[in-house]
């Protein structure tokens, strides 16, 4: 585990508003950001239960799949990935995420999108146990009580100086951990990467405080969707700050926060902490798509 640090964003904002980004993306070279936090106590629990195999779910460019593969290898687990999309079975070499996971020992089971929707049902899990034997189940995106416990460790005592803590939201585990460890003076703002309001209920399962709100205006059309405006924003932000952003989660959240500053959403003198949840492994795959569409690629290094 590498030390995480808070990096001030040296951009001048109106009303004496300041931005700082917590560089969770630097916590581990391959198990990045919130994936490290979510897996920490799940891996401990798997060992408590004497399990030697981790099974989880994800899509073609899933940060979670890549992280489970590497973390499993690092800690001596076999890993199985149930991948959404049976058409991907013969495309592993063309997919940077799946190739990385396979190189780190993950065994794949490619399923149709229809079957993938059954991933939470007992019958489907039993079928997987009949095929693969016993395993420790890590949910899609990693969110469960152990993941939330890990994400509660993102905020530290030095972070109480911030009025607002902002993060991207996928399955709700990261924001739940932030809510639970936040101080009385803080408001937690989540920026969903997906369309829809179902996340409210998911977060309420784990969240122990009411000091949070979801801002659903910055998903750019839905999960995995991206346009030229977002690409140009991410690249300009990198040029100014040298902080690389992923386009699925953190890039959209940072775009949203800066847009809201311009719209006077935040009171004067607000101190805002942005949580960088990692996800940079997915940029190579996104850049392949952008090149096919003849769009500019995302910059994550000089």
PDB file of C-alpha atoms in Angstrom:
ATOM      1  CA  UNK A   1       0.000   0.000   0.000  1.00  0.00           C
ATOM      2  CA  UNK A   2       1.372   3.392  -1.007  1.00  0.00           C
ATOM      3  CA  UNK A   3       0.725   6.549   1.027  1.00  0.00           C
ATOM      4  CA  UNK A   4      -2.287   8.530  -0.164  1.00  0.00           C
ATOM      5  CA  UNK A   5      -2.001  12.321  -0.143  1.00  0.00           C
ATOM      6  CA  UNK A   6      -4.256  15.319  -0.623  1.00  0.00           C
ATOM      7  CA  UNK A   7      -3.204  17.377  -3.639  1.00  0.00           C
ATOM      8  CA  UNK A   8      -4.419  20.991  -3.852  1.00  0.00           C
ATOM      9  CA  UNK A   9      -5.819  21.924  -7.272  1.00  0.00           C
ATOM     10  CA  UNK A  10      -4.061  25.132  -8.214  1.00  0.00           C
ATOM     11  CA  UNK A  11      -6.858  26.613 -10.273  1.00  0.00           C
ATOM     12  CA  UNK A  12      -8.422  29.917  -9.275  1.00  0.00           C
ATOM     13  CA  UNK A  13     -12.153  29.635  -8.530  1.00  0.00           C
ATOM     14  CA  UNK A  14     -14.640  32.414  -7.699  1.00  0.00           C
ATOM     15  CA  UNK A  15     -15.836  33.153  -4.148  1.00  0.00           C
ATOM     16  CA  UNK A  16     -12.589  31.907  -2.596  1.00  0.00           C
ATOM     17  CA  UNK A  17     -13.617  28.261  -3.191  1.00  0.00           C
ATOM     18  CA  UNK A  18     -10.760  25.758  -2.998  1.00  0.00           C
ATOM     19  CA  UNK A  19     -10.463  22.264  -4.459  1.00  0.00           C
ATOM     20  CA  UNK A  20      -8.257  19.440  -3.199  1.00  0.00           C
ATOM     21  CA  UNK A  21      -8.094  15.917  -4.629  1.00  0.00           C
ATOM     22  CA  UNK A  22      -7.337  12.848  -2.519  1.00  0.00           C
ATOM     23  CA  UNK A  23      -5.044  10.704  -4.672  1.00  0.00           C
ATOM     24  CA  UNK A  24      -6.515   7.304  -3.901  1.00  0.00           C
ATOM     25  CA  UNK A  25      -5.502   6.331  -7.451  1.00  0.00           C
ATOM     26  CA  UNK A  26      -1.909   6.053  -6.192  1.00  0.00           C
ATOM     27  CA  UNK A  27      -2.655   3.623  -3.346  1.00  0.00           C
ATOM     28  CA  UNK A  28      -1.515   0.554  -5.344  1.00  0.00           C
ATOM     29  CA  UNK A  29      -0.134   0.198  -8.879  1.00  0.00           C
ATOM     30  CA  UNK A  30      -2.763  -2.362  -9.979  1.00  0.00           C
ATOM     31  CA  UNK A  31      -5.472  -2.467  -7.291  1.00  0.00           C
ATOM     32  CA  UNK A  32      -6.410   1.164  -7.587  1.00  0.00           C
ATOM     33  CA  UNK A  33      -8.368   3.541  -5.409  1.00  0.00           C
ATOM     34  CA  UNK A  34     -11.680   2.333  -4.045  1.00  0.00           C
ATOM     35  CA  UNK A  35     -11.034  -1.207  -5.366  1.00  0.00           C
ATOM     36  CA  UNK A  36      -8.181  -1.529  -2.871  1.00  0.00           C
ATOM     37  CA  UNK A  37     -10.466  -0.284  -0.092  1.00  0.00           C
ATOM     38  CA  UNK A  38     -13.365  -2.538  -1.085  1.00  0.00           C
ATOM     39  CA  UNK A  39     -11.263  -5.681  -1.357  1.00  0.00           C
ATOM     40  CA  UNK A  40      -9.223  -5.223   1.837  1.00  0.00           C
ATOM     41  CA  UNK A  41     -11.712  -6.702   4.314  1.00  0.00           C
ATOM     42  CA  UNK A  42     -13.296  -9.043   1.765  1.00  0.00           C
ATOM     43  CA  UNK A  43      -9.940 -10.778   1.318  1.00  0.00           C
ATOM     44  CA  UNK A  44      -9.487 -10.982   5.088  1.00  0.00           C
ATOM     45  CA  UNK A  45     -12.974 -12.520   5.383  1.00  0.00           C
ATOM     46  CA  UNK A  46     -12.258 -15.022   2.593  1.00  0.00           C
ATOM     47  CA  UNK A  47      -9.230 -16.230   4.575  1.00  0.00           C
ATOM     48  CA  UNK A  48     -11.291 -16.418   7.790  1.00  0.00           C
ATOM     49  CA  UNK A  49     -13.711 -18.688   5.901  1.00  0.00           C
ATOM     50  CA  UNK A  50     -10.773 -20.800   4.605  1.00  0.00           C
ATOM     51  CA  UNK A  51     -11.704 -20.105   1.004  1.00  0.00           C
ATOM     52  CA  UNK A  52      -9.066 -20.403  -1.703  1.00  0.00           C
ATOM     53  CA  UNK A  53     -11.135 -19.092  -4.640  1.00  0.00           C
ATOM     54  CA  UNK A  54     -12.716 -15.693  -5.310  1.00  0.00           C
ATOM     55  CA  UNK A  55     -15.595 -15.415  -7.779  1.00  0.00           C
ATOM     56  CA  UNK A  56     -16.958 -12.115  -8.991  1.00  0.00           C
ATOM     57  CA  UNK A  57     -18.792 -10.373 -11.840  1.00  0.00           C
ATOM     58  CA  UNK A  58     -18.019  -7.587 -14.283  1.00  0.00           C
ATOM     59  CA  UNK A  59     -18.132  -6.157 -17.788  1.00  0.00           C
ATOM     60  CA  UNK A  60     -15.559  -5.993 -20.548  1.00  0.00           C
ATOM     61  CA  UNK A  61     -13.536  -3.065 -19.140  1.00  0.00           C
ATOM     62  CA  UNK A  62     -14.323  -3.509 -15.445  1.00  0.00           C
ATOM     63  CA  UNK A  63     -11.881  -1.956 -12.967  1.00  0.00           C
ATOM     64  CA  UNK A  64     -13.240  -4.434 -10.454  1.00  0.00           C
ATOM     65  CA  UNK A  65     -12.378  -7.485 -12.592  1.00  0.00           C
ATOM     66  CA  UNK A  66      -8.807  -6.258 -13.095  1.00  0.00           C
ATOM     67  CA  UNK A  67      -8.401  -5.502  -9.371  1.00  0.00           C
ATOM     68  CA  UNK A  68      -9.777  -8.857  -8.165  1.00  0.00           C
ATOM     69  CA  UNK A  69      -7.482 -10.719 -10.567  1.00  0.00           C
ATOM     70  CA  UNK A  70      -4.364  -8.943  -9.347  1.00  0.00           C
ATOM     71  CA  UNK A  71      -5.287  -8.851  -5.647  1.00  0.00           C
ATOM     72  CA  UNK A  72      -6.212 -12.533  -5.769  1.00  0.00           C
ATOM     73  CA  UNK A  73      -2.882 -13.460  -7.314  1.00  0.00           C
ATOM     74  CA  UNK A  74      -1.015 -11.260  -4.832  1.00  0.00           C
ATOM     75  CA  UNK A  75      -2.691 -12.946  -1.861  1.00  0.00           C
ATOM     76  CA  UNK A  76      -2.747 -16.532  -3.120  1.00  0.00           C
ATOM     77  CA  UNK A  77      -6.357 -16.937  -4.287  1.00  0.00           C
ATOM     78  CA  UNK A  78      -7.631 -18.516  -7.474  1.00  0.00           C
ATOM     79  CA  UNK A  79      -9.961 -16.078  -9.223  1.00  0.00           C
ATOM     80  CA  UNK A  80     -12.999 -16.575 -11.455  1.00  0.00           C
ATOM     81  CA  UNK A  81     -14.637 -13.750 -13.396  1.00  0.00           C
ATOM     82  CA  UNK A  82     -18.203 -14.062 -14.664  1.00  0.00           C
ATOM     83  CA  UNK A  83     -18.118 -11.655 -17.621  1.00  0.00           C
ATOM     84  CA  UNK A  84     -21.161  -9.927 -19.102  1.00  0.00           C
ATOM     85  CA  UNK A  85     -21.356 -10.670 -22.832  1.00  0.00           C
ATOM     86  CA  UNK A  86     -20.842 -14.161 -24.271  1.00  0.00           C
ATOM     87  CA  UNK A  87     -19.528 -12.602 -27.498  1.00  0.00           C
ATOM     88  CA  UNK A  88     -16.331 -11.583 -25.657  1.00  0.00           C
ATOM     89  CA  UNK A  89     -15.013 -15.119 -25.280  1.00  0.00           C
ATOM     90  CA  UNK A  90     -12.771 -14.960 -28.359  1.00  0.00           C
ATOM     91  CA  UNK A  91     -11.814 -11.296 -27.936  1.00  0.00           C
ATOM     92  CA  UNK A  92      -9.598 -11.455 -24.830  1.00  0.00           C
ATOM     93  CA  UNK A  93      -6.426 -10.502 -26.716  1.00  0.00           C
ATOM     94  CA  UNK A  94      -8.148  -7.365 -28.069  1.00  0.00           C
ATOM     95  CA  UNK A  95      -9.317  -6.235 -24.635  1.00  0.00           C
ATOM     96  CA  UNK A  96      -6.666  -4.703 -22.313  1.00  0.00           C
ATOM     97  CA  UNK A  97      -8.703  -5.345 -19.137  1.00  0.00           C
ATOM     98  CA  UNK A  98      -9.534  -8.995 -19.823  1.00  0.00           C
ATOM     99  CA  UNK A  99      -6.018  -9.677 -21.071  1.00  0.00           C
ATOM    100  CA  UNK A 100      -4.548  -8.202 -17.869  1.00  0.00           C
ATOM    101  CA  UNK A 101      -6.924 -10.252 -15.693  1.00  0.00           C
ATOM    102  CA  UNK A 102      -6.141 -13.467 -17.563  1.00  0.00           C
ATOM    103  CA  UNK A 103      -2.389 -12.810 -17.343  1.00  0.00           C
ATOM    104  CA  UNK A 104      -2.866 -12.558 -13.579  1.00  0.00           C
ATOM    105  CA  UNK A 105      -4.539 -15.941 -13.380  1.00  0.00           C
ATOM    106  CA  UNK A 106      -8.250 -15.187 -13.645  1.00  0.00           C
ATOM    107  CA  UNK A 107     -10.436 -17.872 -15.183  1.00  0.00           C
ATOM    108  CA  UNK A 108     -13.386 -16.538 -17.192  1.00  0.00           C
ATOM    109  CA  UNK A 109     -16.953 -17.621 -17.693  1.00  0.00           C
ATOM    110  CA  UNK A 110     -18.652 -15.546 -20.396  1.00  0.00           C
ATOM    111  CA  UNK A 111     -22.429 -15.329 -20.055  1.00  0.00           C
ATOM    112  CA  UNK A 112     -25.197 -13.663 -22.033  1.00  0.00           C
ATOM    113  CA  UNK A 113     -26.511 -10.332 -20.847  1.00  0.00           C
ATOM    114  CA  UNK A 114     -29.799 -12.066 -20.042  1.00  0.00           C
ATOM    115  CA  UNK A 115     -28.118 -14.614 -17.760  1.00  0.00           C
ATOM    116  CA  UNK A 116     -25.906 -11.919 -16.246  1.00  0.00           C
ATOM    117  CA  UNK A 117     -28.997 -10.196 -14.839  1.00  0.00           C
ATOM    118  CA  UNK A 118     -29.544 -13.292 -12.669  1.00  0.00           C
ATOM    119  CA  UNK A 119     -26.222 -12.797 -10.862  1.00  0.00           C
ATOM    120  CA  UNK A 120     -27.853 -12.058  -7.487  1.00  0.00           C
ATOM    121  CA  UNK A 121     -30.244 -15.019  -7.572  1.00  0.00           C
ATOM    122  CA  UNK A 122     -29.562 -18.100  -5.460  1.00  0.00           C
ATOM    123  CA  UNK A 123     -30.304 -20.508  -8.329  1.00  0.00           C
ATOM    124  CA  UNK A 124     -27.679 -18.855 -10.505  1.00  0.00           C
ATOM    125  CA  UNK A 125     -25.090 -18.889  -7.691  1.00  0.00           C
ATOM    126  CA  UNK A 126     -25.817 -22.577  -7.036  1.00  0.00           C
ATOM    127  CA  UNK A 127     -25.223 -23.369 -10.715  1.00  0.00           C
ATOM    128  CA  UNK A 128     -21.855 -21.631 -10.457  1.00  0.00           C
ATOM    129  CA  UNK A 129     -20.981 -23.650  -7.327  1.00  0.00           C
ATOM    130  CA  UNK A 130     -21.901 -26.873  -9.096  1.00  0.00           C
ATOM    131  CA  UNK A 131     -19.553 -25.918 -11.926  1.00  0.00           C
ATOM    132  CA  UNK A 132     -16.617 -24.399 -10.035  1.00  0.00           C
ATOM    133  CA  UNK A 133     -16.889 -25.796  -6.517  1.00  0.00           C
ATOM    134  CA  UNK A 134     -16.994 -23.652  -3.382  1.00  0.00           C
ATOM    135  CA  UNK A 135     -15.874 -20.017  -3.579  1.00  0.00           C
ATOM    136  CA  UNK A 136     -15.967 -16.679  -1.785  1.00  0.00           C
ATOM    137  CA  UNK A 137     -18.423 -14.459  -3.623  1.00  0.00           C
ATOM    138  CA  UNK A 138     -17.390 -10.835  -4.188  1.00  0.00           C
ATOM    139  CA  UNK A 139     -20.398  -8.881  -5.574  1.00  0.00           C
ATOM    140  CA  UNK A 140     -20.239  -6.924  -8.831  1.00  0.00           C
ATOM    141  CA  UNK A 141     -18.386  -3.692  -8.096  1.00  0.00           C
ATOM    142  CA  UNK A 142     -17.318  -5.203  -4.761  1.00  0.00           C
ATOM    143  CA  UNK A 143     -19.980  -3.524  -2.618  1.00  0.00           C
ATOM    144  CA  UNK A 144     -21.005  -5.281   0.594  1.00  0.00           C
ATOM    145  CA  UNK A 145     -20.548  -4.631   4.322  1.00  0.00           C
ATOM    146  CA  UNK A 146     -16.818  -5.453   4.143  1.00  0.00           C
ATOM    147  CA  UNK A 147     -16.330  -3.076   1.213  1.00  0.00           C
ATOM    148  CA  UNK A 148     -18.084  -0.250   3.065  1.00  0.00           C
ATOM    149  CA  UNK A 149     -15.873  -0.901   6.104  1.00  0.00           C
ATOM    150  CA  UNK A 150     -12.801  -0.492   3.887  1.00  0.00           C
ATOM    151  CA  UNK A 151     -14.141   2.700   2.316  1.00  0.00           C
ATOM    152  CA  UNK A 152     -14.725   4.167   5.777  1.00  0.00           C
ATOM    153  CA  UNK A 153     -10.919   4.389   5.979  1.00  0.00           C
ATOM    154  CA  UNK A 154     -10.618   6.810   3.020  1.00  0.00           C
ATOM    155  CA  UNK A 155     -11.268   9.903   5.148  1.00  0.00           C
ATOM    156  CA  UNK A 156      -8.756  10.711   7.874  1.00  0.00           C
ATOM    157  CA  UNK A 157      -8.636  13.166  10.759  1.00  0.00           C
ATOM    158  CA  UNK A 158      -6.887  15.776   8.601  1.00  0.00           C
ATOM    159  CA  UNK A 159      -9.900  15.829   6.244  1.00  0.00           C
ATOM    160  CA  UNK A 160     -12.280  17.444   8.768  1.00  0.00           C
ATOM    161  CA  UNK A 161     -11.255  20.863   7.390  1.00  0.00           C
ATOM    162  CA  UNK A 162     -13.325  20.213   4.233  1.00  0.00           C
ATOM    163  CA  UNK A 163     -16.984  21.272   4.070  1.00  0.00           C
ATOM    164  CA  UNK A 164     -17.795  19.068   1.071  1.00  0.00           C
ATOM    165  CA  UNK A 165     -16.524  15.629   0.093  1.00  0.00           C
ATOM    166  CA  UNK A 166     -17.346  14.578  -3.480  1.00  0.00           C
ATOM    167  CA  UNK A 167     -17.030  11.203  -5.164  1.00  0.00           C
ATOM    168  CA  UNK A 168     -18.270   9.294  -8.180  1.00  0.00           C
ATOM    169  CA  UNK A 169     -20.903   6.630  -7.491  1.00  0.00           C
ATOM    170  CA  UNK A 170     -21.145   3.215  -9.151  1.00  0.00           C
ATOM    171  CA  UNK A 171     -22.629   0.633  -6.791  1.00  0.00           C
ATOM    172  CA  UNK A 172     -22.799   2.872  -3.701  1.00  0.00           C
ATOM    173  CA  UNK A 173     -20.138   1.276  -1.514  1.00  0.00           C
ATOM    174  CA  UNK A 174     -17.594   4.084  -1.627  1.00  0.00           C
ATOM    175  CA  UNK A 175     -20.033   6.880  -0.842  1.00  0.00           C
ATOM    176  CA  UNK A 176     -21.542   4.799   1.989  1.00  0.00           C
ATOM    177  CA  UNK A 177     -18.118   4.476   3.591  1.00  0.00           C
ATOM    178  CA  UNK A 178     -17.479   8.206   3.206  1.00  0.00           C
ATOM    179  CA  UNK A 179     -20.859   9.031   4.771  1.00  0.00           C
ATOM    180  CA  UNK A 180     -20.188   6.775   7.750  1.00  0.00           C
ATOM    181  CA  UNK A 181     -16.765   8.278   8.486  1.00  0.00           C
ATOM    182  CA  UNK A 182     -17.607  11.912   7.728  1.00  0.00           C
ATOM    183  CA  UNK A 183     -17.643  14.665  10.338  1.00  0.00           C
ATOM    184  CA  UNK A 184     -20.728  16.591  11.486  1.00  0.00           C
ATOM    185  CA  UNK A 185     -19.705  19.666   9.494  1.00  0.00           C
ATOM    186  CA  UNK A 186     -19.405  17.798   6.192  1.00  0.00           C
ATOM    187  CA  UNK A 187     -21.765  17.206   3.293  1.00  0.00           C
ATOM    188  CA  UNK A 188     -21.073  14.203   1.064  1.00  0.00           C
ATOM    189  CA  UNK A 189     -21.985  14.626  -2.603  1.00  0.00           C
ATOM    190  CA  UNK A 190     -22.184  11.636  -4.929  1.00  0.00           C
ATOM    191  CA  UNK A 191     -22.090  11.856  -8.716  1.00  0.00           C
ATOM    192  CA  UNK A 192     -23.667   8.681 -10.197  1.00  0.00           C
ATOM    193  CA  UNK A 193     -22.053   7.216 -13.294  1.00  0.00           C
ATOM    194  CA  UNK A 194     -25.362   5.506 -14.151  1.00  0.00           C
ATOM    195  CA  UNK A 195     -28.794   6.807 -15.052  1.00  0.00           C
ATOM    196  CA  UNK A 196     -31.662   6.293 -12.619  1.00  0.00           C
ATOM    197  CA  UNK A 197     -32.494   6.828  -8.944  1.00  0.00           C
ATOM    198  CA  UNK A 198     -32.146   3.241  -7.691  1.00  0.00           C
ATOM    199  CA  UNK A 199     -28.840   4.087  -5.977  1.00  0.00           C
ATOM    200  CA  UNK A 200     -30.625   6.019  -3.214  1.00  0.00           C
ATOM    201  CA  UNK A 201     -32.002   2.757  -1.802  1.00  0.00           C
ATOM    202  CA  UNK A 202     -28.695   0.916  -2.180  1.00  0.00           C
ATOM    203  CA  UNK A 203     -26.852   3.613  -0.231  1.00  0.00           C
ATOM    204  CA  UNK A 204     -29.460   3.701   2.533  1.00  0.00           C
ATOM    205  CA  UNK A 205     -28.731   0.017   3.249  1.00  0.00           C
ATOM    206  CA  UNK A 206     -25.229   0.941   4.464  1.00  0.00           C
ATOM    207  CA  UNK A 207     -25.215   4.679   5.239  1.00  0.00           C
ATOM    208  CA  UNK A 208     -25.522   5.645   8.912  1.00  0.00           C
ATOM    209  CA  UNK A 209     -25.947   9.419   8.462  1.00  0.00           C
ATOM    210  CA  UNK A 210     -28.203  11.706   6.414  1.00  0.00           C
ATOM    211  CA  UNK A 211     -25.558  14.260   5.370  1.00  0.00           C
ATOM    212  CA  UNK A 212     -25.463  13.234   1.716  1.00  0.00           C
ATOM    213  CA  UNK A 213     -26.995  13.964  -1.634  1.00  0.00           C
ATOM    214  CA  UNK A 214     -26.750  12.512  -5.142  1.00  0.00           C
ATOM    215  CA  UNK A 215     -26.284  14.845  -8.107  1.00  0.00           C
ATOM    216  CA  UNK A 216     -27.491  12.964 -11.166  1.00  0.00           C
ATOM    217  CA  UNK A 217     -26.828  15.521 -13.916  1.00  0.00           C
ATOM    218  CA  UNK A 218     -23.332  14.467 -14.954  1.00  0.00           C
ATOM    219  CA  UNK A 219     -23.525  10.879 -16.251  1.00  0.00           C
ATOM    220  CA  UNK A 220     -23.112  12.129 -19.862  1.00  0.00           C
ATOM    221  CA  UNK A 221     -25.837   9.816 -21.154  1.00  0.00           C
ATOM    222  CA  UNK A 222     -25.234   6.798 -18.956  1.00  0.00           C
ATOM    223  CA  UNK A 223     -22.615   4.324 -17.816  1.00  0.00           C
ATOM    224  CA  UNK A 224     -19.577   4.248 -20.070  1.00  0.00           C
ATOM    225  CA  UNK A 225     -20.868   7.090 -22.255  1.00  0.00           C
ATOM    226  CA  UNK A 226     -18.452   9.875 -23.175  1.00  0.00           C
ATOM    227  CA  UNK A 227     -18.422  12.838 -25.560  1.00  0.00           C
ATOM    228  CA  UNK A 228     -15.976  15.403 -26.921  1.00  0.00           C
ATOM    229  CA  UNK A 229     -16.744  17.915 -24.153  1.00  0.00           C
ATOM    230  CA  UNK A 230     -15.738  15.410 -21.461  1.00  0.00           C
ATOM    231  CA  UNK A 231     -12.607  14.298 -23.347  1.00  0.00           C
ATOM    232  CA  UNK A 232     -11.457  17.900 -23.741  1.00  0.00           C
ATOM    233  CA  UNK A 233     -12.192  18.629 -20.068  1.00  0.00           C
ATOM    234  CA  UNK A 234     -10.199  15.604 -18.830  1.00  0.00           C
ATOM    235  CA  UNK A 235      -7.239  16.463 -21.070  1.00  0.00           C
ATOM    236  CA  UNK A 236      -7.288  20.153 -20.085  1.00  0.00           C
ATOM    237  CA  UNK A 237      -7.485  19.210 -16.388  1.00  0.00           C
ATOM    238  CA  UNK A 238      -4.455  16.938 -16.823  1.00  0.00           C
ATOM    239  CA  UNK A 239      -2.522  19.703 -18.587  1.00  0.00           C
ATOM    240  CA  UNK A 240      -3.216  22.132 -15.710  1.00  0.00           C
ATOM    241  CA  UNK A 241      -2.802  19.782 -12.738  1.00  0.00           C
ATOM    242  CA  UNK A 242      -0.942  16.645 -13.942  1.00  0.00           C
ATOM    243  CA  UNK A 243      -3.760  14.623 -12.335  1.00  0.00           C
ATOM    244  CA  UNK A 244      -5.054  11.925 -14.723  1.00  0.00           C
ATOM    245  CA  UNK A 245      -8.805  11.258 -14.579  1.00  0.00           C
ATOM    246  CA  UNK A 246     -10.737   8.243 -15.794  1.00  0.00           C
ATOM    247  CA  UNK A 247     -13.718   8.976 -18.076  1.00  0.00           C
ATOM    248  CA  UNK A 248     -16.237   6.607 -16.447  1.00  0.00           C
ATOM    249  CA  UNK A 249     -16.180   7.823 -12.836  1.00  0.00           C
ATOM    250  CA  UNK A 250     -13.807  10.459 -11.492  1.00  0.00           C
ATOM    251  CA  UNK A 251     -13.635  12.506 -14.699  1.00  0.00           C
ATOM    252  CA  UNK A 252     -17.401  13.021 -14.698  1.00  0.00           C
ATOM    253  CA  UNK A 253     -17.436  13.863 -10.990  1.00  0.00           C
ATOM    254  CA  UNK A 254     -14.684  16.493 -11.323  1.00  0.00           C
ATOM    255  CA  UNK A 255     -16.450  17.972 -14.360  1.00  0.00           C
ATOM    256  CA  UNK A 256     -19.657  18.166 -12.310  1.00  0.00           C
ATOM    257  CA  UNK A 257     -18.042  19.837  -9.309  1.00  0.00           C
ATOM    258  CA  UNK A 258     -16.329  22.504 -11.413  1.00  0.00           C
ATOM    259  CA  UNK A 259     -19.545  23.110 -13.354  1.00  0.00           C
ATOM    260  CA  UNK A 260     -21.467  23.513 -10.079  1.00  0.00           C
ATOM    261  CA  UNK A 261     -18.888  26.016  -8.792  1.00  0.00           C
ATOM    262  CA  UNK A 262     -19.614  28.106 -11.898  1.00  0.00           C
ATOM    263  CA  UNK A 263     -23.339  27.830 -11.168  1.00  0.00           C
ATOM    264  CA  UNK A 264     -22.868  29.100  -7.568  1.00  0.00           C
ATOM    265  CA  UNK A 265     -23.991  25.793  -6.038  1.00  0.00           C
ATOM    266  CA  UNK A 266     -21.364  25.991  -3.288  1.00  0.00           C
ATOM    267  CA  UNK A 267     -21.285  28.787  -0.691  1.00  0.00           C
ATOM    268  CA  UNK A 268     -18.349  31.215  -0.721  1.00  0.00           C
ATOM    269  CA  UNK A 269     -15.167  29.982   1.008  1.00  0.00           C
ATOM    270  CA  UNK A 270     -16.179  26.309   0.598  1.00  0.00           C
ATOM    271  CA  UNK A 271     -13.349  23.821   0.933  1.00  0.00           C
ATOM    272  CA  UNK A 272     -14.099  20.856  -1.338  1.00  0.00           C
ATOM    273  CA  UNK A 273     -12.347  17.480  -1.248  1.00  0.00           C
ATOM    274  CA  UNK A 274     -12.579  15.334  -4.388  1.00  0.00           C
ATOM    275  CA  UNK A 275     -11.988  11.587  -4.006  1.00  0.00           C
ATOM    276  CA  UNK A 276     -10.023  10.091  -6.902  1.00  0.00           C
ATOM    277  CA  UNK A 277     -11.305   6.521  -6.983  1.00  0.00           C
ATOM    278  CA  UNK A 278      -8.761   5.257  -9.533  1.00  0.00           C
ATOM    279  CA  UNK A 279     -10.045   3.406 -12.585  1.00  0.00           C
ATOM    280  CA  UNK A 280      -7.212   4.474 -14.859  1.00  0.00           C
ATOM    281  CA  UNK A 281      -6.665   0.910 -16.108  1.00  0.00           C
ATOM    282  CA  UNK A 282      -9.809   1.348 -18.212  1.00  0.00           C
ATOM    283  CA  UNK A 283      -8.399   4.284 -20.180  1.00  0.00           C
ATOM    284  CA  UNK A 284      -6.573   2.059 -22.708  1.00  0.00           C
ATOM    285  CA  UNK A 285      -9.830   0.336 -23.617  1.00  0.00           C
ATOM    286  CA  UNK A 286     -11.684   3.634 -23.865  1.00  0.00           C
ATOM    287  CA  UNK A 287      -8.951   5.084 -26.076  1.00  0.00           C
ATOM    288  CA  UNK A 288      -9.347   2.127 -28.461  1.00  0.00           C
ATOM    289  CA  UNK A 289     -13.045   3.022 -28.795  1.00  0.00           C
ATOM    290  CA  UNK A 290     -12.279   6.724 -29.233  1.00  0.00           C
ATOM    291  CA  UNK A 291      -9.784   6.019 -32.025  1.00  0.00           C
ATOM    292  CA  UNK A 292     -12.405   3.910 -33.820  1.00  0.00           C
ATOM    293  CA  UNK A 293     -14.779   6.886 -33.605  1.00  0.00           C
ATOM    294  CA  UNK A 294     -12.004   9.252 -34.757  1.00  0.00           C
ATOM    295  CA  UNK A 295     -12.213  11.231 -31.502  1.00  0.00           C
ATOM    296  CA  UNK A 296      -9.219  12.577 -29.521  1.00  0.00           C
ATOM    297  CA  UNK A 297      -7.743  10.138 -27.015  1.00  0.00           C
ATOM    298  CA  UNK A 298      -7.478  10.684 -23.269  1.00  0.00           C
ATOM    299  CA  UNK A 299      -4.149  11.724 -21.786  1.00  0.00           C
ATOM    300  CA  UNK A 300      -3.048  10.087 -18.544  1.00  0.00           C
ATOM    301  CA  UNK A 301       0.680  10.770 -18.781  1.00  0.00           C
ATOM    302  CA  UNK A 302       3.062  13.190 -20.470  1.00  0.00           C
TER     303      UNK A 302
END
